[in-house]
Amino acid sequence: MKERIRLLCRTLRQGSPAVTAIVTGCRGATPRSPGALLVLTAETALGTVGGGQAEHDIIGPAMEMLRGGAPVQQGWHQCLSAQELRHMGQEFGGEEEILLLRWEPRDLPLAEALLSAMGQNADCSLRLKYDKVHWRGTLLPIAEAHTAPGCFTLKLQEGGRCYVFGGGHVSQALVPLLSGVDFCCVVLDERPDYATPALFPTAEARCGPLPALAAAIPFTTGDSVIIMTRGHQGDYEVLCEALRSPVWYIGMVGSHRKMEATFRRLREDGFTDADLSRIVTPIGLAIDAETPAEIAVSITAQLIQRRAACGRRLRLRRSALRAPLPLSPTIQGGTHHDQDHPRFPLYPLWCLRQSLQPRCDQNGAERGGKAYPQGFLLFLPVLPRLPLGLPRHPAGRSLILL
């Protein structure tokens, strides 16, 4: 995101206009969610709204806007071409609502304010209010995404740093990957040669005794900690500081024997099982990684996964508070074979069962896909309030939703 805003600022400083394309709404299966951003200039484009037919459709109008067309355009665009829809079926098609805005050189102060806030690693969003002929933007000091008629709030960045303790081979492969997926990295090492901007050009580097460096960090709930130092004692002291903090992720590199000894020592020092459960070890997704580059990929993938999970849980909590559950399903096409659905509060369970049923065409033949995938979303917010056992898949497997 920061690179796209940097391109926007650079273009406006040169006295040239730029166009931003933002996904503001989605219907059906779409490659991107609301908030996807593409920055287009006369020479280049950075970012994407999902590619495919929808992005192809907006390039022409965006280029016209650069040449002086209307400053605001918004509309719905099919993600699949007509030929793809005929081949795959209408149920596989989705639509994106895309907002096109032309930025003039006079909008440079706003663009620079966005870049400055992102450079300070602060929570920030851009609130856009628009009509058919005008738009204006406001920088907000919160990380929020919201849509309403004539208004869209684009979440630019969630504040928080990823502290990587140890600047060895794995860290040198890991930090560029994390920086590329919008983690703000800080590398800490006791060795001056391993904490330099030359090794970590996309991160901040700090050199000094690791326990002292860790103790001086004001960790927040938006921060994450990765421990891969060269010495066991340094590992342990940094780990203790992380466990006393509210960070959302603590990952540690170490053998099974080392971690058993570490956990035993932590218990002796008064840490509880709940504290120990916060430690992710072995670190990274289980992809049988061996080389530093492979380990870096597995760790990056795990952080992406857990960051997304945190966002999904937050969105579900908010939707449970703001959006009442419907009392009956909405059926759009296809054949509905089960009209005896219960009313709330058992309706989410009914949707869950329906989501496991194959969709059929008018002749009763299976067409693939699930009839009510929204059942999962409806089921999750009410699960803690229902005194029921786990539902089971028709094949007999227990269905566990996390």
Coordinates of C-alpha atoms in Angstrom, one line a residue:
M1 CA 0.0 0.0 0.0
K2 CA 2.8 2.4 0.9
E3 CA 4.4 2.0 -2.6
R4 CA 1.1 2.9 -4.3
I5 CA 0.7 6.1 -2.2
R6 CA 4.4 6.9 -2.9
L7 CA 3.7 6.6 -6.6
L8 CA 0.7 8.9 -6.2
C9 CA 2.8 11.5 -4.4
R10 CA 5.6 11.3 -7.0
T11 CA 3.2 11.8 -9.9
L12 CA 1.4 14.8 -8.3
R13 CA 4.8 16.4 -7.5
Q14 CA 5.6 16.3 -11.1
G15 CA 2.5 18.3 -11.9
S16 CA 0.7 15.3 -13.5
P17 CA -2.7 13.8 -12.6
A18 CA -3.3 10.3 -11.4
V19 CA -6.3 8.0 -11.0
T20 CA -7.1 5.7 -8.1
A21 CA -9.4 2.7 -8.6
I22 CA -10.9 1.4 -5.4
V23 CA -13.1 -1.6 -4.9
T24 CA -16.1 -0.3 -2.9
G25 CA -18.4 -3.3 -3.1
C26 CA -18.6 -6.9 -4.1
R27 CA -21.4 -9.3 -5.2
G28 CA -20.8 -13.0 -5.7
A29 CA -17.3 -14.5 -6.1
T30 CA -14.7 -11.8 -6.6
P31 CA -10.9 -11.9 -6.6
R32 CA -10.6 -8.9 -4.2
S33 CA -12.5 -7.4 -1.3
P34 CA -13.6 -3.8 -0.8
G35 CA -10.5 -1.7 -0.2
A36 CA -8.4 -3.1 -3.0
L37 CA -6.5 -0.2 -4.6
L38 CA -5.0 0.5 -8.0
V39 CA -3.0 3.7 -8.8
L40 CA -2.8 4.5 -12.4
T41 CA -0.6 7.2 -14.1
A42 CA 0.1 8.0 -17.7
E43 CA 3.2 5.9 -17.6
T44 CA 2.5 3.0 -15.2
A45 CA 0.1 1.3 -12.8
L46 CA 0.7 -0.1 -9.4
G47 CA -1.7 -2.4 -7.5
T48 CA -4.7 -4.3 -8.7
V49 CA -8.5 -4.4 -8.2
G50 CA -8.4 -8.1 -9.1
G51 CA -7.3 -8.3 -12.7
G52 CA -9.6 -10.1 -15.2
Q53 CA -12.5 -8.5 -16.9
A54 CA -13.3 -5.9 -14.2
E55 CA -9.8 -4.4 -14.3
H56 CA -9.8 -4.5 -18.1
D57 CA -13.0 -2.6 -18.2
I58 CA -11.8 0.3 -16.0
I59 CA -8.4 0.9 -17.7
G60 CA -10.0 2.7 -20.7
P61 CA -12.2 5.1 -18.6
A62 CA -9.3 5.7 -16.2
M63 CA -7.0 6.8 -19.1
E64 CA -9.8 9.1 -20.3
M65 CA -9.9 10.6 -16.8
L66 CA -6.2 11.3 -17.0
R67 CA -6.8 13.2 -20.2
G68 CA -9.4 15.4 -18.6
G69 CA -12.6 13.4 -18.3
A70 CA -15.0 13.4 -15.4
P71 CA -13.2 13.4 -12.0
V72 CA -15.5 10.7 -10.5
Q73 CA -16.8 7.5 -11.9
Q74 CA -18.4 4.5 -10.1
G75 CA -20.0 1.4 -11.4
W76 CA -20.4 -2.4 -11.2
H77 CA -18.1 -4.6 -13.4
Q78 CA -18.3 -8.3 -14.1
C79 CA -15.2 -10.2 -13.0
L80 CA -15.6 -12.8 -15.7
S81 CA -15.9 -12.2 -19.4
A82 CA -19.1 -13.1 -21.3
Q83 CA -17.4 -16.1 -22.8
E84 CA -16.2 -17.3 -19.3
L85 CA -19.7 -16.9 -17.9
R86 CA -21.1 -19.0 -20.7
H87 CA -18.5 -21.7 -20.2
M88 CA -18.5 -21.8 -16.3
G89 CA -22.1 -20.7 -15.4
Q90 CA -23.6 -17.6 -14.0
E91 CA -23.2 -18.8 -10.4
F92 CA -19.4 -18.6 -10.7
G93 CA -19.5 -14.9 -11.8
G94 CA -19.1 -12.0 -9.4
E95 CA -19.2 -8.2 -9.7
E96 CA -17.1 -5.5 -8.2
E97 CA -18.2 -2.0 -7.6
I98 CA -15.2 0.2 -8.5
L99 CA -14.7 3.9 -7.7
L100 CA -12.4 5.9 -10.0
L101 CA -11.1 9.2 -8.7
R102 CA -8.8 11.7 -10.5
W103 CA -6.2 13.3 -8.4
E104 CA -4.8 16.7 -9.5
P105 CA -1.6 18.3 -8.4
R106 CA -3.6 20.4 -5.9
D107 CA -4.4 17.2 -4.0
L108 CA -0.7 16.7 -3.2
P109 CA -1.0 17.8 0.4
L110 CA -3.6 15.1 1.1
A111 CA -1.4 12.4 -0.6
E112 CA 1.6 13.5 1.4
A113 CA -0.3 13.4 4.6
L114 CA -1.3 9.8 3.8
L115 CA 2.3 8.9 3.1
S116 CA 3.6 10.6 6.2
A117 CA 1.1 8.8 8.5
M118 CA 2.0 5.5 6.9
G119 CA 5.7 6.3 7.4
Q120 CA 5.1 6.8 11.1
N121 CA 3.6 3.3 11.2
A122 CA 0.3 4.7 12.6
D123 CA -3.2 3.5 12.2
C124 CA -4.7 5.4 9.3
S125 CA -7.6 5.4 6.8
L126 CA -8.8 7.7 4.0
R127 CA -12.4 8.8 4.1
L128 CA -13.7 9.7 0.7
K129 CA -16.9 11.6 0.1
Y130 CA -18.0 12.0 -3.4
D131 CA -20.8 12.7 -5.9
K132 CA -20.9 12.6 -9.6
V133 CA -18.7 15.6 -10.1
H134 CA -16.7 16.2 -7.0
W135 CA -14.8 14.3 -4.3
R136 CA -12.8 15.1 -1.2
G137 CA -10.7 13.1 1.2
T138 CA -9.9 13.2 4.9
L139 CA -7.1 11.4 6.7
L140 CA -8.4 9.5 9.7
P141 CA -6.1 8.3 12.6
I142 CA -7.9 4.9 12.8
A143 CA -7.6 1.7 10.8
E144 CA -11.2 1.2 9.6
A145 CA -13.0 0.2 6.4
H146 CA -16.5 1.4 5.9
T147 CA -18.9 2.0 3.0
A148 CA -22.1 4.0 2.7
P149 CA -23.8 5.8 -0.2
G150 CA -21.5 8.6 -1.4
C151 CA -18.9 7.7 1.2
F152 CA -16.1 5.1 1.4
T153 CA -13.4 4.7 4.1
L154 CA -10.3 3.1 2.7
K155 CA -8.1 1.4 5.4
L156 CA -4.6 2.2 4.5
Q157 CA -2.6 0.7 7.4
E158 CA -3.0 -1.0 10.7
G159 CA -0.2 0.3 13.0
G160 CA 2.2 -2.2 14.6
R161 CA 5.7 -3.4 14.0
C162 CA 7.2 -6.9 13.5
Y163 CA 10.3 -7.2 15.7
V164 CA 12.7 -9.7 14.4
F165 CA 15.4 -10.6 17.0
G166 CA 18.4 -11.9 15.2
G167 CA 19.8 -10.8 11.9
G168 CA 21.1 -14.1 10.5
H169 CA 20.5 -15.9 7.3
V170 CA 16.8 -16.7 7.9
S171 CA 16.1 -13.1 8.9
Q172 CA 17.9 -11.8 5.8
A173 CA 15.5 -13.9 3.7
L174 CA 12.5 -13.2 5.9
V175 CA 12.4 -9.4 6.3
P176 CA 12.1 -8.6 2.5
L177 CA 9.1 -11.0 2.3
L178 CA 7.4 -9.5 5.3
S179 CA 8.0 -5.9 4.1
G180 CA 6.5 -6.9 0.7
V181 CA 3.2 -7.9 2.4
D182 CA 2.9 -4.7 4.5
F183 CA 4.7 -5.7 7.7
C184 CA 6.8 -2.9 9.2
C185 CA 9.9 -4.7 10.3
V186 CA 12.5 -3.9 12.9
V187 CA 15.6 -6.1 13.1
L188 CA 17.6 -6.3 16.3
D189 CA 21.0 -8.0 16.8
E190 CA 24.0 -7.7 19.1
R191 CA 26.4 -8.0 16.2
P192 CA 27.0 -4.7 14.3
D193 CA 27.6 -6.5 11.0
Y194 CA 24.2 -8.1 11.3
A195 CA 22.1 -5.0 12.0
T196 CA 22.9 -2.7 9.1
P197 CA 20.7 -0.9 6.5
A198 CA 22.8 -2.7 3.8
L199 CA 21.5 -6.1 5.0
F200 CA 18.0 -4.9 5.7
P201 CA 17.2 -2.0 3.4
T202 CA 13.4 -2.4 3.9
A203 CA 13.6 -2.4 7.7
E204 CA 14.8 -0.5 10.7
A205 CA 18.0 -2.0 12.2
R206 CA 19.0 -1.7 15.9
C207 CA 22.2 -3.0 17.4
G208 CA 22.8 -3.7 21.1
P209 CA 22.3 -6.2 23.9
L210 CA 19.1 -8.0 23.0
P211 CA 17.6 -8.2 26.5
A212 CA 18.1 -4.4 27.0
L213 CA 16.7 -3.7 23.5
A214 CA 13.6 -5.8 24.2
A215 CA 13.0 -4.3 27.6
A216 CA 13.1 -0.8 26.1
I217 CA 10.4 -1.5 23.4
P218 CA 6.9 -0.3 24.3
F219 CA 5.1 -3.3 22.8
T220 CA 1.5 -2.8 21.7
T221 CA -1.3 -5.1 20.7
G222 CA -0.5 -4.4 17.0
D223 CA 3.0 -5.7 17.3
S224 CA 4.5 -9.2 16.6
V225 CA 7.7 -10.8 17.7
I226 CA 9.9 -13.3 15.9
I227 CA 12.9 -14.7 17.9
M228 CA 15.7 -16.3 16.0
T229 CA 18.9 -15.2 17.8
R230 CA 22.2 -17.1 17.9
G231 CA 22.2 -17.7 21.7
H232 CA 19.8 -19.6 23.9
Q233 CA 20.1 -17.2 26.8
G234 CA 19.3 -14.3 24.5
D235 CA 16.3 -16.2 23.2
Y236 CA 15.0 -16.8 26.7
E237 CA 15.2 -13.2 28.0
V238 CA 13.6 -11.8 24.8
L239 CA 10.9 -14.4 25.1
C240 CA 10.1 -13.4 28.6
E241 CA 9.8 -9.7 27.6
A242 CA 7.4 -10.7 24.8
L243 CA 5.3 -12.8 27.1
R244 CA 4.8 -9.9 29.5
S245 CA 3.6 -7.8 26.6
P246 CA 0.2 -7.7 24.7
V247 CA 1.7 -8.5 21.2
W248 CA -0.5 -10.6 19.0
Y249 CA 2.1 -13.1 17.7
I250 CA 5.2 -14.6 19.4
G251 CA 7.1 -17.0 17.2
M252 CA 10.4 -18.7 18.1
V253 CA 12.9 -20.9 16.2
G254 CA 14.2 -23.9 18.1
S255 CA 14.5 -27.6 18.2
H256 CA 11.9 -29.8 20.0
R257 CA 14.4 -30.4 22.8
K258 CA 15.3 -26.8 23.2
M259 CA 11.6 -25.8 23.4
E260 CA 10.9 -28.4 26.0
A261 CA 13.7 -27.0 28.2
T262 CA 12.5 -23.5 27.5
F263 CA 8.9 -24.3 28.5
R264 CA 10.1 -26.1 31.7
R265 CA 12.1 -23.0 32.7
L266 CA 9.3 -20.6 31.9
R267 CA 7.0 -22.6 34.2
E268 CA 9.6 -22.5 37.0
D269 CA 9.8 -18.7 36.5
G270 CA 6.0 -18.4 37.1
F271 CA 4.6 -18.3 33.6
T272 CA 1.3 -20.1 33.2
D273 CA 0.1 -22.6 30.6
A274 CA -2.0 -19.7 29.1
D275 CA 1.2 -17.7 28.7
L276 CA 3.0 -20.6 27.0
S277 CA 0.1 -21.2 24.6
R278 CA 0.9 -17.8 23.0
I279 CA 4.3 -19.1 21.8
V280 CA 4.2 -20.4 18.2
T281 CA 6.8 -23.2 17.8
P282 CA 7.8 -24.7 15.5
I283 CA 7.5 -21.4 13.8
G284 CA 5.9 -21.1 10.3
L285 CA 3.5 -23.3 8.4
A286 CA 4.3 -27.0 8.2
I287 CA 5.7 -27.2 4.6
D288 CA 8.8 -29.2 5.4
A289 CA 10.9 -26.1 4.9
E290 CA 14.7 -26.6 5.2
T291 CA 16.6 -23.7 3.6
P292 CA 16.6 -20.1 5.0
A293 CA 14.5 -19.0 2.0
E294 CA 12.0 -21.8 2.5
I295 CA 11.7 -21.1 6.2
A296 CA 11.2 -17.5 5.5
V297 CA 8.3 -18.4 3.1
S298 CA 6.7 -20.6 5.8
I299 CA 6.9 -17.9 8.5
T300 CA 5.6 -15.1 6.2
A301 CA 2.7 -17.3 5.2
Q302 CA 1.8 -18.0 8.8
L303 CA 1.9 -14.3 9.7
I304 CA -0.4 -13.5 6.8
Q305 CA -2.7 -16.3 7.8
R306 CA -2.9 -15.2 11.4
R307 CA -3.2 -11.5 10.6
A308 CA -6.2 -12.3 8.3
A309 CA -7.7 -14.5 11.0
C310 CA -7.6 -11.6 13.5
G311 CA -9.3 -9.4 10.9
R312 CA -12.0 -11.9 10.2
R313 CA -12.8 -12.4 13.9
L314 CA -13.0 -8.6 14.3
R315 CA -15.3 -8.3 11.3
L316 CA -17.5 -11.1 12.5
R317 CA -17.9 -9.5 16.0
R318 CA -18.8 -6.2 14.3
S319 CA -21.3 -7.8 11.9
A320 CA -22.9 -9.7 14.8
L321 CA -23.5 -6.4 16.6
R322 CA -24.6 -4.3 13.5
A323 CA -26.4 -6.7 11.2
P324 CA -29.4 -8.7 12.5
L325 CA -29.6 -12.3 11.2
P326 CA -32.4 -12.8 8.6
L327 CA -35.4 -14.9 9.6
S328 CA -35.5 -16.8 6.3
P329 CA -33.1 -17.6 3.5
T330 CA -32.7 -15.6 0.4
I331 CA -32.9 -18.0 -2.6
Q332 CA -31.4 -16.7 -5.9
G333 CA -31.9 -19.2 -8.7
G334 CA -31.4 -23.0 -8.6
T335 CA -33.7 -25.5 -7.1
H336 CA -34.5 -25.4 -3.4
H337 CA -35.3 -28.8 -2.0
D338 CA -35.7 -28.0 1.7
Q339 CA -38.5 -25.6 2.6
D340 CA -38.9 -26.7 6.3
H341 CA -36.1 -24.4 7.6
P342 CA -36.5 -23.3 11.3
R343 CA -36.8 -19.8 12.5
F344 CA -34.1 -18.0 14.4
P345 CA -32.1 -19.0 16.5
L346 CA -31.9 -22.4 14.7
Y347 CA -31.7 -20.8 11.3
P348 CA -27.9 -20.5 11.3
L349 CA -27.6 -24.2 12.0
W350 CA -30.0 -24.9 9.1
C351 CA -27.8 -22.7 6.9
L352 CA -24.8 -24.6 8.0
R353 CA -26.4 -27.9 7.0
Q354 CA -27.5 -26.4 3.7
S355 CA -24.0 -25.2 3.0
L356 CA -22.9 -28.8 3.0
Q357 CA -25.4 -29.8 0.3
P358 CA -24.4 -29.8 -3.4
R359 CA -26.2 -27.3 -5.6
C360 CA -28.4 -29.0 -8.2
D361 CA -29.8 -27.8 -11.5
Q362 CA -33.4 -28.1 -12.6
N363 CA -32.9 -31.7 -13.6
G364 CA -31.5 -32.7 -10.2
A365 CA -27.9 -33.0 -11.4
E366 CA -25.2 -31.8 -9.2
R367 CA -23.5 -28.6 -10.5
G368 CA -20.8 -28.2 -7.8
G369 CA -20.4 -25.6 -5.2
K370 CA -22.5 -25.2 -2.0
A371 CA -26.0 -23.9 -1.7
Y372 CA -25.6 -21.7 1.3
P373 CA -22.0 -20.8 2.0
Q374 CA -23.2 -17.8 4.1
G375 CA -24.3 -20.4 6.7
F376 CA -20.8 -20.5 8.0
L377 CA -20.7 -16.7 8.6
L378 CA -24.2 -16.9 10.3
F379 CA -23.2 -19.8 12.4
L380 CA -20.0 -18.5 13.9
P381 CA -21.3 -15.4 15.8
V382 CA -24.0 -17.5 17.6
L383 CA -22.0 -20.7 18.3
P384 CA -21.0 -19.7 21.8
R385 CA -24.6 -19.1 22.7
L386 CA -26.0 -22.4 21.5
P387 CA -25.9 -25.3 23.9
L388 CA -25.3 -27.8 21.1
G389 CA -22.7 -30.3 20.1
L390 CA -20.6 -30.1 17.0
P391 CA -22.5 -30.7 13.8
R392 CA -21.2 -33.5 11.7
H393 CA -20.4 -33.8 8.0
P394 CA -22.6 -36.3 6.1
A395 CA -19.5 -38.5 5.7
G396 CA -19.3 -38.7 9.5
R397 CA -16.5 -36.2 10.2
S398 CA -16.9 -33.6 12.9
L399 CA -17.0 -30.1 11.5
I400 CA -14.9 -27.7 13.6
L401 CA -15.1 -24.0 12.9
L402 CA -12.3 -21.8 14.2

